[in-house]
Coordinates of C-alpha atoms in Angstrom, one line a residue:
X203 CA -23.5 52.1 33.7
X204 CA -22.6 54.5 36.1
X205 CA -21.4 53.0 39.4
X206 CA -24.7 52.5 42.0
X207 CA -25.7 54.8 45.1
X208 CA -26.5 53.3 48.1
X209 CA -30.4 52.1 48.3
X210 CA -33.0 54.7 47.9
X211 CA -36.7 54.9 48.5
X212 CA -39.3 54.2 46.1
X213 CA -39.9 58.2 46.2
X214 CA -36.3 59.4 45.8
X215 CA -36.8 60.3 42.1
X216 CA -37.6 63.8 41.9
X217 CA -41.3 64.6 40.1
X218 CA -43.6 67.7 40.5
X219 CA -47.0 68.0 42.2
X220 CA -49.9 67.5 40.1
X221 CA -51.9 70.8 38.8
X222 CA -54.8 71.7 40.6
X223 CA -56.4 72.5 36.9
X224 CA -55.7 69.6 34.0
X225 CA -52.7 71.4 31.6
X226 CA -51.0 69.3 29.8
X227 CA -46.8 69.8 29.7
X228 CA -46.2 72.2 26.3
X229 CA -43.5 69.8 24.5
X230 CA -43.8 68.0 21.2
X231 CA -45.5 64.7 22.8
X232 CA -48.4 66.5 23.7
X233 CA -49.6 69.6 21.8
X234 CA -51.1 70.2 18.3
X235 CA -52.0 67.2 16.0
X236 CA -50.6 64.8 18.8
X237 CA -52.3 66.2 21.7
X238 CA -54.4 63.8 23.9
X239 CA -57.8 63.2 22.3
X240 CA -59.0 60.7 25.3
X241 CA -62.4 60.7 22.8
X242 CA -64.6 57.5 23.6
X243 CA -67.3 57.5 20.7
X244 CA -69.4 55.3 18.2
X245 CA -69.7 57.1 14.6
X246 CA -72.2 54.7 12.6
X247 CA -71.8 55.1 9.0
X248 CA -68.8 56.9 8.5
X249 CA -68.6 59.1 5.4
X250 CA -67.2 57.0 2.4
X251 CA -65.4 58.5 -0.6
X252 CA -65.3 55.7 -3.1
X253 CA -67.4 51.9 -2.8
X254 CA -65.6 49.8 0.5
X255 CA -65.3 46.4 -1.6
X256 CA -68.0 44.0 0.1
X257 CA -65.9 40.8 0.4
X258 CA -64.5 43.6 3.4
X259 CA -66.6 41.9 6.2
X260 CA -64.9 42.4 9.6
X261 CA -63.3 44.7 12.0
X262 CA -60.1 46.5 12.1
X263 CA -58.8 47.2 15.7
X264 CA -55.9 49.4 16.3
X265 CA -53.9 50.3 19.6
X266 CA -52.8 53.9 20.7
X267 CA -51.3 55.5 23.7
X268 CA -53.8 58.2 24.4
X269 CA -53.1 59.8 28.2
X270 CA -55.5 60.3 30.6
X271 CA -54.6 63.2 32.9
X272 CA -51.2 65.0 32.3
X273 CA -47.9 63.2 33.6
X274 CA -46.1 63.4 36.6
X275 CA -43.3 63.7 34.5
X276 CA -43.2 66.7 32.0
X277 CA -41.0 64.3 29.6
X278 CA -42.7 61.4 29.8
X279 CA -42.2 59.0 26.9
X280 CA -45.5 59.3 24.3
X281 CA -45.2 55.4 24.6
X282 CA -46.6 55.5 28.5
X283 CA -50.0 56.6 27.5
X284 CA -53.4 54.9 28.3
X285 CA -54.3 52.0 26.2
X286 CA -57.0 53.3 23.7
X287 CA -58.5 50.6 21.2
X288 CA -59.9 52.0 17.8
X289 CA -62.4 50.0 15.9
X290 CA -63.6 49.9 12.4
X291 CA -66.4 47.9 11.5
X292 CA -66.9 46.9 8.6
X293 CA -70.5 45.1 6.7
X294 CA -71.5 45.1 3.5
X295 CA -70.1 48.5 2.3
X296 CA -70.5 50.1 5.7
X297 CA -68.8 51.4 8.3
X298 CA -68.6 52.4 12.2
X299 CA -65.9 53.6 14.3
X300 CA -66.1 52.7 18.2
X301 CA -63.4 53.9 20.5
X302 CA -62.5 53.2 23.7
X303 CA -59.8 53.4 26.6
X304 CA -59.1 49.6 28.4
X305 CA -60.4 49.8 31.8
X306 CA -56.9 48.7 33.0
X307 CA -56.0 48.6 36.8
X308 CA -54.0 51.9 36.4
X309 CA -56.6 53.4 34.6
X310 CA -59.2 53.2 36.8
X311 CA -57.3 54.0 39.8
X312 CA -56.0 57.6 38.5
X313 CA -59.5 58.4 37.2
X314 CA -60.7 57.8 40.6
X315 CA -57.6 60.0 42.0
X316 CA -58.3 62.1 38.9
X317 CA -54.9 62.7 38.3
X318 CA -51.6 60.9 37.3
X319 CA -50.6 58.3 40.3
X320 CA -48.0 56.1 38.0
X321 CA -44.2 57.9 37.0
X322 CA -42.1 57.1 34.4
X323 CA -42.4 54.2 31.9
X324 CA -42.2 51.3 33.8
X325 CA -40.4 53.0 36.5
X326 CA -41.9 51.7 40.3
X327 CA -39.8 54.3 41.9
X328 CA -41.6 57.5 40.2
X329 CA -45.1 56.3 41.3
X330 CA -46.9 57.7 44.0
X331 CA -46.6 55.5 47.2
X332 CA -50.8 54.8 47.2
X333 CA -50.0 52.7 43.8
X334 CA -46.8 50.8 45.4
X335 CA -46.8 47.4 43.6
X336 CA -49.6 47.8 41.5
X337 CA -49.5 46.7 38.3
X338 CA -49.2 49.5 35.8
X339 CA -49.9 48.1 32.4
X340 CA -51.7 50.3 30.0
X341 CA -52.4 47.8 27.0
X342 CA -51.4 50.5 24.2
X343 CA -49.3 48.9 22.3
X344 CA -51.1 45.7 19.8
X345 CA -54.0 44.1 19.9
X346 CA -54.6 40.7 18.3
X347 CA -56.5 37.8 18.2
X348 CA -56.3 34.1 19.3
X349 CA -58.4 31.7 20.9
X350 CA -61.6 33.9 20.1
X351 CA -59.9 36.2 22.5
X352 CA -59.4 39.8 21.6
X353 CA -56.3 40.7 23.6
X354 CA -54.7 44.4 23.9
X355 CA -51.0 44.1 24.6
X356 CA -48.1 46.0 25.9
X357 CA -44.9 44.7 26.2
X358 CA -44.2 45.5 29.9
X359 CA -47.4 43.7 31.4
X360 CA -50.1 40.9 31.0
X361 CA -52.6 41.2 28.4
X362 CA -56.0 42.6 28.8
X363 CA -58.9 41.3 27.2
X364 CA -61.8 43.3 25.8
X365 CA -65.0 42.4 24.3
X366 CA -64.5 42.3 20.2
X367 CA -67.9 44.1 19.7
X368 CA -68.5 46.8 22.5
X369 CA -64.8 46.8 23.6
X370 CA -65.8 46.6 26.5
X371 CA -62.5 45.7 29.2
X372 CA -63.1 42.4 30.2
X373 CA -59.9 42.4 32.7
X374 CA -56.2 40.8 32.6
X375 CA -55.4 37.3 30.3
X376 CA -52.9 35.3 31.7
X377 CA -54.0 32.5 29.7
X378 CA -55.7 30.8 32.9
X379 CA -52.5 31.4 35.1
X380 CA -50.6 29.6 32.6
X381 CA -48.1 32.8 32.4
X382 CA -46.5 33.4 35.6
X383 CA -44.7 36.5 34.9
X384 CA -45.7 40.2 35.0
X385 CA -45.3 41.0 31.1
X386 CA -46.2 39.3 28.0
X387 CA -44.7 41.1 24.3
X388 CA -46.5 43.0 22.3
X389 CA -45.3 41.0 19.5
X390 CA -46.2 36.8 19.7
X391 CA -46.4 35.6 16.1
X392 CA -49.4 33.5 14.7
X393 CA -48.4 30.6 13.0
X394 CA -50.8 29.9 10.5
X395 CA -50.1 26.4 10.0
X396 CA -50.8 25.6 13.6
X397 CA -52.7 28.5 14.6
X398 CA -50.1 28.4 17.5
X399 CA -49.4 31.5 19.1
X400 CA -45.5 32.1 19.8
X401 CA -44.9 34.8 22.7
X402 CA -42.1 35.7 24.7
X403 CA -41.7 37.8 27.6
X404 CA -38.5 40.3 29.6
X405 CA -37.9 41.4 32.8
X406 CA -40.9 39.5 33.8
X407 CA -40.3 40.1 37.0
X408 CA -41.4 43.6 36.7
X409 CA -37.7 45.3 37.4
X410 CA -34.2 44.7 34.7
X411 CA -33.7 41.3 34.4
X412 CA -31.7 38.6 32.1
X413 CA -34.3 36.1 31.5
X414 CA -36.5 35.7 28.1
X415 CA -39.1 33.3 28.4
X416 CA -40.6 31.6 25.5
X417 CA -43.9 30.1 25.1
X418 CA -46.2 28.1 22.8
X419 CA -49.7 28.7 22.7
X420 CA -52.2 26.0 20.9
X421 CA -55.0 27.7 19.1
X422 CA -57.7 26.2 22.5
X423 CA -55.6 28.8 24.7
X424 CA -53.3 25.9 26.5
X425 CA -49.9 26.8 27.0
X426 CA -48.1 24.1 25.6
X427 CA -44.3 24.3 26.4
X428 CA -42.3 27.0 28.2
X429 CA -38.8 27.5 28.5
X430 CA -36.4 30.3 29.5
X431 CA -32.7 31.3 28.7
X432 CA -30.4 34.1 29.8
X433 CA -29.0 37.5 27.8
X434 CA -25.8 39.0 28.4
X435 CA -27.7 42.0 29.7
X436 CA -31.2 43.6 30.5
X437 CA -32.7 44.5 27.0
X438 CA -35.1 46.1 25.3
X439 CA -36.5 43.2 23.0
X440 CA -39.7 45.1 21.3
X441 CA -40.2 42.4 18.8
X442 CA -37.9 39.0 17.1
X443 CA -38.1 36.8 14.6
X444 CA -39.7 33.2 14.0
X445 CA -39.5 30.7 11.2
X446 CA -40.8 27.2 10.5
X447 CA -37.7 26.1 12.4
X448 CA -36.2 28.8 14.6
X449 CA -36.8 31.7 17.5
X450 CA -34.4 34.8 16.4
X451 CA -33.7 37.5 19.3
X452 CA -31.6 40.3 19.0
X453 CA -30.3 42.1 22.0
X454 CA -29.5 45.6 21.3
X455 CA -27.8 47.7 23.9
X456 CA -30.9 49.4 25.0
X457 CA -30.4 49.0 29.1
X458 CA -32.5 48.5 31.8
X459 CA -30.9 48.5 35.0
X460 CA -32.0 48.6 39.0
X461 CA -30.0 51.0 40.7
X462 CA -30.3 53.6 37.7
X463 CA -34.3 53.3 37.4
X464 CA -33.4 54.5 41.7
X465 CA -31.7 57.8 40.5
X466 CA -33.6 58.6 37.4
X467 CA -36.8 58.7 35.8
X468 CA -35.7 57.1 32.2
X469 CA -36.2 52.9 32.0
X470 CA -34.3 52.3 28.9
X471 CA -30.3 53.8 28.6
X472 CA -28.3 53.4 25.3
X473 CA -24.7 51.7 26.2
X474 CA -22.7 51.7 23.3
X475 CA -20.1 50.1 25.0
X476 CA -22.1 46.8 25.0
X477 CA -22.2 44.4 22.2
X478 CA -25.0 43.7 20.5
X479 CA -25.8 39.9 20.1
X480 CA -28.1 37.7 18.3
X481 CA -29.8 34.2 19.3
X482 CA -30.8 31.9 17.5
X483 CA -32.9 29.3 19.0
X484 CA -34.2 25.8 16.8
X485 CA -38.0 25.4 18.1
X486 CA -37.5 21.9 18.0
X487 CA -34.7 21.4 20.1
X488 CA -35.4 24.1 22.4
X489 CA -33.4 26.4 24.0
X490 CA -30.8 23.6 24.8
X491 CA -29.8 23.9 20.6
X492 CA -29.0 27.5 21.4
X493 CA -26.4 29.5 19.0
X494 CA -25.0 33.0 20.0
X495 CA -23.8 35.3 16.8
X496 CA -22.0 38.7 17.0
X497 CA -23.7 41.5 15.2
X498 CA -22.8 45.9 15.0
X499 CA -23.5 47.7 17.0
X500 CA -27.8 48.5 15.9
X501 CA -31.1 48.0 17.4
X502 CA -34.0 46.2 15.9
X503 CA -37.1 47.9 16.2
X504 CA -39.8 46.1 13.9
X505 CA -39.7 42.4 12.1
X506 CA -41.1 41.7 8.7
X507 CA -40.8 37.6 8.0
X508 CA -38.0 34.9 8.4
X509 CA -37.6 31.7 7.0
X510 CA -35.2 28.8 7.1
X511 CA -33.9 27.0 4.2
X512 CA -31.5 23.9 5.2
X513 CA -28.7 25.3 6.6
X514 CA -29.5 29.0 6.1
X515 CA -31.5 31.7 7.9
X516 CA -32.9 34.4 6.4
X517 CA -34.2 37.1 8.4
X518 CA -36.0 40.4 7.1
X519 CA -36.3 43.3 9.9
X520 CA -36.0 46.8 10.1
X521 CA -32.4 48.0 12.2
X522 CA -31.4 51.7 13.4
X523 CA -27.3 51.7 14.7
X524 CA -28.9 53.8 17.5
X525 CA -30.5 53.5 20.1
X526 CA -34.3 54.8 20.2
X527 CA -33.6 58.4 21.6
X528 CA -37.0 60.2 20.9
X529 CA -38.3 58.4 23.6
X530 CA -34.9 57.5 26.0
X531 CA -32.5 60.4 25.4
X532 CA -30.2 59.4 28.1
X533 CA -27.2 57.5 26.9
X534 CA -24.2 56.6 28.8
X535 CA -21.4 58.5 26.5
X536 CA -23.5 61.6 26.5
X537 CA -26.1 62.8 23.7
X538 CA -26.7 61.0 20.2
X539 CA -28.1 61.6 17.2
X540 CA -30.9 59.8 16.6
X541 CA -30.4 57.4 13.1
X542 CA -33.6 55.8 11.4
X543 CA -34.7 52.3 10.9
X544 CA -34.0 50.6 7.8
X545 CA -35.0 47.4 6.1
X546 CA -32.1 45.0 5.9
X547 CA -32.0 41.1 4.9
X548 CA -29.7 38.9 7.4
X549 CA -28.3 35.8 6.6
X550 CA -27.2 33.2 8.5
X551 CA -25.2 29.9 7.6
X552 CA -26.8 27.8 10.8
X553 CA -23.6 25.4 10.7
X554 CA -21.6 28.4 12.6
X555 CA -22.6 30.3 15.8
X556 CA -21.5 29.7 19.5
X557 CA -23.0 28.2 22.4
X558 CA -22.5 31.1 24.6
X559 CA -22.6 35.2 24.0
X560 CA -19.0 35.3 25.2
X561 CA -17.8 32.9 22.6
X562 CA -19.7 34.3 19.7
X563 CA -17.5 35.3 16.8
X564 CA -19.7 34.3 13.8
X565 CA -21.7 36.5 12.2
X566 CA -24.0 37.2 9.2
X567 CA -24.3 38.7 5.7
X568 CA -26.5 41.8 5.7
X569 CA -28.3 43.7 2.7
X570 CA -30.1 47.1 3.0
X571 CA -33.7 46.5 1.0
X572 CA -35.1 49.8 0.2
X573 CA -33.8 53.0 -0.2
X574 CA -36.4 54.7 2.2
X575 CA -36.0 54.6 5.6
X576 CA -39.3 53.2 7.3
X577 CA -40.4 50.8 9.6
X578 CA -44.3 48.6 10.6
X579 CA -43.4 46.5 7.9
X580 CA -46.5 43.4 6.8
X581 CA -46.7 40.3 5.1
X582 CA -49.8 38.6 3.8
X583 CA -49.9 36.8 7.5
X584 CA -50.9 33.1 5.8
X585 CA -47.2 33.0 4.6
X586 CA -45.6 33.9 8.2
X587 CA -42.8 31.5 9.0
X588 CA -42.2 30.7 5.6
X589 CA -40.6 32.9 2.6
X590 CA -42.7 35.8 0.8
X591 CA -43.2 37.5 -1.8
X592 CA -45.3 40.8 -0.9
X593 CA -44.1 43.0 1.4
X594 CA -45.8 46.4 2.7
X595 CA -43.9 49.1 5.1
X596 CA -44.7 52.2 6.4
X597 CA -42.3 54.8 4.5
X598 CA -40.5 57.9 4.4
X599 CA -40.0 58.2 0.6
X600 CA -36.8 59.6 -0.4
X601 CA -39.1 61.4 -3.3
X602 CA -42.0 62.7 -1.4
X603 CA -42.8 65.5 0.9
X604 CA -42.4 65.4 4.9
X605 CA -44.7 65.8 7.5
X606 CA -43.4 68.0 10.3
X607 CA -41.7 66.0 13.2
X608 CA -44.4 63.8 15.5
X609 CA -43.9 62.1 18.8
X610 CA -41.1 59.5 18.1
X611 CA -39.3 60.8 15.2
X612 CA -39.9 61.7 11.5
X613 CA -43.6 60.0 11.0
X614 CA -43.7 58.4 7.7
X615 CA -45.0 60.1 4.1
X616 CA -45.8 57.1 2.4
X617 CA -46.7 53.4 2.2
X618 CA -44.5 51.6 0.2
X619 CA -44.9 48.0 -1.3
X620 CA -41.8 45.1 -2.1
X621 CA -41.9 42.6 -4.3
X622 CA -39.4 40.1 -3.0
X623 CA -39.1 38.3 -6.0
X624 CA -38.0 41.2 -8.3
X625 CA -36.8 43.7 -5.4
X626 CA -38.7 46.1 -7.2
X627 CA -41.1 48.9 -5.3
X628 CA -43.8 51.1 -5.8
X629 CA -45.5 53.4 -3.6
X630 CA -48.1 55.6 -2.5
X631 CA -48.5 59.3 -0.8
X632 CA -51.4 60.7 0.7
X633 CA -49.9 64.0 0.3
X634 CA -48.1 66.6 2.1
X635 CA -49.8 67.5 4.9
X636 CA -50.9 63.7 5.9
X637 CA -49.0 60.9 7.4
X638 CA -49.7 57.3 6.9
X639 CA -49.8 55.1 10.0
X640 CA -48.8 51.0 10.5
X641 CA -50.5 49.3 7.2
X642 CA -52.6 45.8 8.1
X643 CA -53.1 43.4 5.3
X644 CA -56.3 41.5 4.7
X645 CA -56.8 38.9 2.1
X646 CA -59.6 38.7 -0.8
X647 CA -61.0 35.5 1.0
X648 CA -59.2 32.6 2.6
X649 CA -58.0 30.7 -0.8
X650 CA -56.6 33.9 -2.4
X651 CA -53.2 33.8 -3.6
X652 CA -51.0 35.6 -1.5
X653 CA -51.1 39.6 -1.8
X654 CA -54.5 39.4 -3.3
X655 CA -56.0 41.6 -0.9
X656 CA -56.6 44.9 0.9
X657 CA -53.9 46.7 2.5
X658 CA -55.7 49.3 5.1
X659 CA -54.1 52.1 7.0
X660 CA -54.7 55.1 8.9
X661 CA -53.9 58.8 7.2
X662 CA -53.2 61.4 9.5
X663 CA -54.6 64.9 8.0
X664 CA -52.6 66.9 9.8
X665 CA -54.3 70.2 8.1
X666 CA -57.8 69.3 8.7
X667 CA -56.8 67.8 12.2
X668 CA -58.8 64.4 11.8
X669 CA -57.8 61.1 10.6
X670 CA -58.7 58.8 7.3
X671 CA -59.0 55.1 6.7
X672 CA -57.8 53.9 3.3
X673 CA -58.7 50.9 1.9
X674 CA -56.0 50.3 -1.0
X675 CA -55.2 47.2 -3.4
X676 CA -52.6 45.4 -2.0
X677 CA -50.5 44.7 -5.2
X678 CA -51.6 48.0 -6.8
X679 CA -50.8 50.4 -3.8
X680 CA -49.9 53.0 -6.1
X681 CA -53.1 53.5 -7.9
X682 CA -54.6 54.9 -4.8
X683 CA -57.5 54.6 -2.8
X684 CA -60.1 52.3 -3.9
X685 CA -62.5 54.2 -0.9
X686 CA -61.4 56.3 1.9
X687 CA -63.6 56.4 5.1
X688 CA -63.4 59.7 6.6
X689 CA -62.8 60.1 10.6
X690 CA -64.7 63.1 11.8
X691 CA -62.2 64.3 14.4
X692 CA -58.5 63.0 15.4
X693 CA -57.5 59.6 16.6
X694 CA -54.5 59.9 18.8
X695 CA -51.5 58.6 16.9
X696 CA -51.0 55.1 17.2
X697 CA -49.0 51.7 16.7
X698 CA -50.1 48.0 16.0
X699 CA -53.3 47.0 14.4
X700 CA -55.4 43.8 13.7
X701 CA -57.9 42.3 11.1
X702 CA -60.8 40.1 12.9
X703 CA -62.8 38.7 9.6
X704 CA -66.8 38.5 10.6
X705 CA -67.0 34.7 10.9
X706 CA -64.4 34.9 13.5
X707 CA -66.3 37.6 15.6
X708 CA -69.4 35.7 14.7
X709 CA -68.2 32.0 16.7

């Protein structure tokens, strides 16, 4: 990092005045296909091509960052929109779409303004002084489910928790004060053995910290051990890993840091001249069984399963060896290109590793999956923890046409399936002018093998400037469709997604 200025004021980074007319700034984040819908609607019975199977009895909820009023920042990351919640119900062969933005704080306090009043991504010193110390959490990121709670997530604040049927916002979850921080990931992992829920939070504090807190949630809600270690530096930890036995964290070089968020607008700075570490926790033990392993230089950006045999770790995720520069350019040796995620397979022999960053010299044994470059991989969530078989990703297949550049990169062309077993993969393309978004798996019934299922995803027509929802079989991806419930107009593009089966929304 550059060396720091003397203290500022909140208001030092520069921004512009807001428009006295809306007009949205003309880049790539927020013209054409990924405009700003901001569309709050209910569609009942959505067109169908093909017969939705009828065992399909539930709703699928996905997250999106769809922006209220135009940025105080012509630049601002796509990632720092308003949280919008998409909802597909399904019951016996039908289906209706409800969508609607989370009444967050933030929210509701620039619709009252009517225009922007929070900066940059998680940046306190871009926000207008009438929003000083307010939290500005957006809830775009995930939604899931857990204690009958439907909870919309983003990584930099607490969880907000909306009504599973209207989606209505039913106001901020921090698990009855059991959460004392300010943020809460977008990624906690649902052991299905338990029906624990395993979160972890950064920079809870609300500014660039070295503390990751862990916590285990029981299926009533109760927060049922915390504990906290330290990271050689403030990182961007999107998501990790957990198995049966172990917590996996990789800290990538993406930094956070005080007196830089006081010069410039940007959260997030790639430093190449940082290591990039991996920890590996034993949930038993605790933080106190700690073990530090040296890895390239790379950033993690999505996990797909882990599991732990004896002595050995395996760990499937995707990696880029850069950092994320579609949505923080700014590095500290200048610009970047910008390399893709793939999917590798880590080892790790759990008889090495370090008890500290500084004395890590072990590493691991690492093999690239797939071909494709991708990323929003799935499992069959009833085998989380434990080792797979089926895989699903969202892909940009080497042997398929491109879409033309979104938001955050090259969007992906296809969804591609693993079989773990074999390593073999097949594959399917809506075509060229359509992009498939994050896949969610949903199994036949509750004692189905695992992969006998549904995979679901959203399709991008990028032609007819509206959206799909596909409802493929899971081990026969490639055969296409089995029905396809058409979207009359565009969902803003989005990120994480949930299945809620009926008898859940039911209790």
């Amino acid at each position: 990092m550059a060396a720091p200025t003397q203290p500022n004021t909140p208001q030092q980074v520069a921004t512009q005045p807001p428009p006295e007319t809306m007009q949205w700034p003309d880049t790539p984040k927020y013209r054409g296909f990924f405009a700003p819908s901001r569309i709050e609607a209910d569609v009942w019975d959505l067109e169908v091509e093909g017969r939705i199977p009828p065992e399909l009895n539930g709703a699928f909820y996905r997250a999106a960052a769809d922006t209220q009023y135009p940025p105080r920042f012509p630049n601002d990351v796509y990632i720092n929109g308003d949280g919008m919640i998409h909802m597909v119900r399904f019951d016996n062969g039908h289906a209706d779409l409800k969508t609607k933005f989370v009444r967050t704080k933030r929210f509701e306090l620039e619709r009252a303004a009517r225009q922007a009043l929070f900066g940059a991504y998680r940046n306190p010193y871009t926000d207008d002084p009438s929003v000083l110390g307010v939290d500005d959490g957006n809830a775009n990121t995930s939604i899931i489910w857990h204690a009958g709670k439907l909870l919309a997530l983003k990584e930099a604040a607490l969880p907000y928790e909306l009504d599973p049927v209207t989606l209505d916002t039913k106001g901020v979850h921090d698990f009855s004060g059991q959460i004392p921080g300010r943020t809460f990931t977008a990624h906690p992992k649902h052991d299905p053995r338990t029906g624990e829920l395993i979160a972890f939070a950064y920079n809870a504090s609300g500014l660039p910290d070295k503390q990751i807190h862990i916590y285990e949630i029981a299926g009533s809600g109760k927060v049922t051990r915390a504990q906290t270690f330290e990271v050689p530096y403030s990182s961007m930890v999107h998501d990790w890993l957990v198995t049966r036995d172990h917590f996996v964290f990789t800290i990538s070089p993406m930094v956070a840091d005080s007196e830089q968020l006081r010069r410039e607008e940007q959260y997030f700075v790639w430093d190449p001249n940082q290591g990039t570490y991996v920890a590996i926790i034993p949930r038993e033990e605790g933080v106190r069984g700690i073990k530090w392993f040296r890895s390239e230089l790379l950033m993690e950006t999505h996990s797909l399963n882990a599991w732990t045999e004896g002595d050995t770790l395996v760990a499937d995720h995707f990696t880029a060896k850069s950092g994320w520069f579609s949505q923080f350019p700014n590095t500290t040796v200048g610009p970047l290109p910008e390399k893709p995620p793939f999917l590798h397979r880590w080892t790790f022999d759990l008889t090495q590793g370090a008890a500290h960053w500084d004395d890590a010299t072990d590493t691991y044994r690492s093999e690239q999956l797939i071909a494709s470059p991708g990323d929003m991989p799935r499992v069959d969530p009833r085998v989380l923890m434990e080792k797979n078989r089926h895989a699903w990703i969202g892909g940009m297949h080497l042997d398929e046409p491109k879409c033309d550049i979104g938001p955050m990169g090259p969007p992906f062309n296809s969804l591609i399936y693993r079989d773990n077993d074999t390593g073999e993969t097949t594959h399917w393309a809506p075509g060229e002018h359509a992009a498939p978004e994050e896949p969610v798996f949903v199994p036949k019934s509750e004692d189905a093998a695992e992969g006998e299922g549904y995979l679901l995803a959203l399709i991008g027509r990028r032609d007819q400037n509206r959206h799909d929802l596909v409802i493929l079989d899971a081990l026969d991806i490639a055969a296409g469709p089995i029905a396809t419930v058409k979207i009359p107009f565009r969902l803003r593009y989005g990120f994480h997604g949930t299945w809620v089966p009926a008898e859940e929304l039911q209790r």
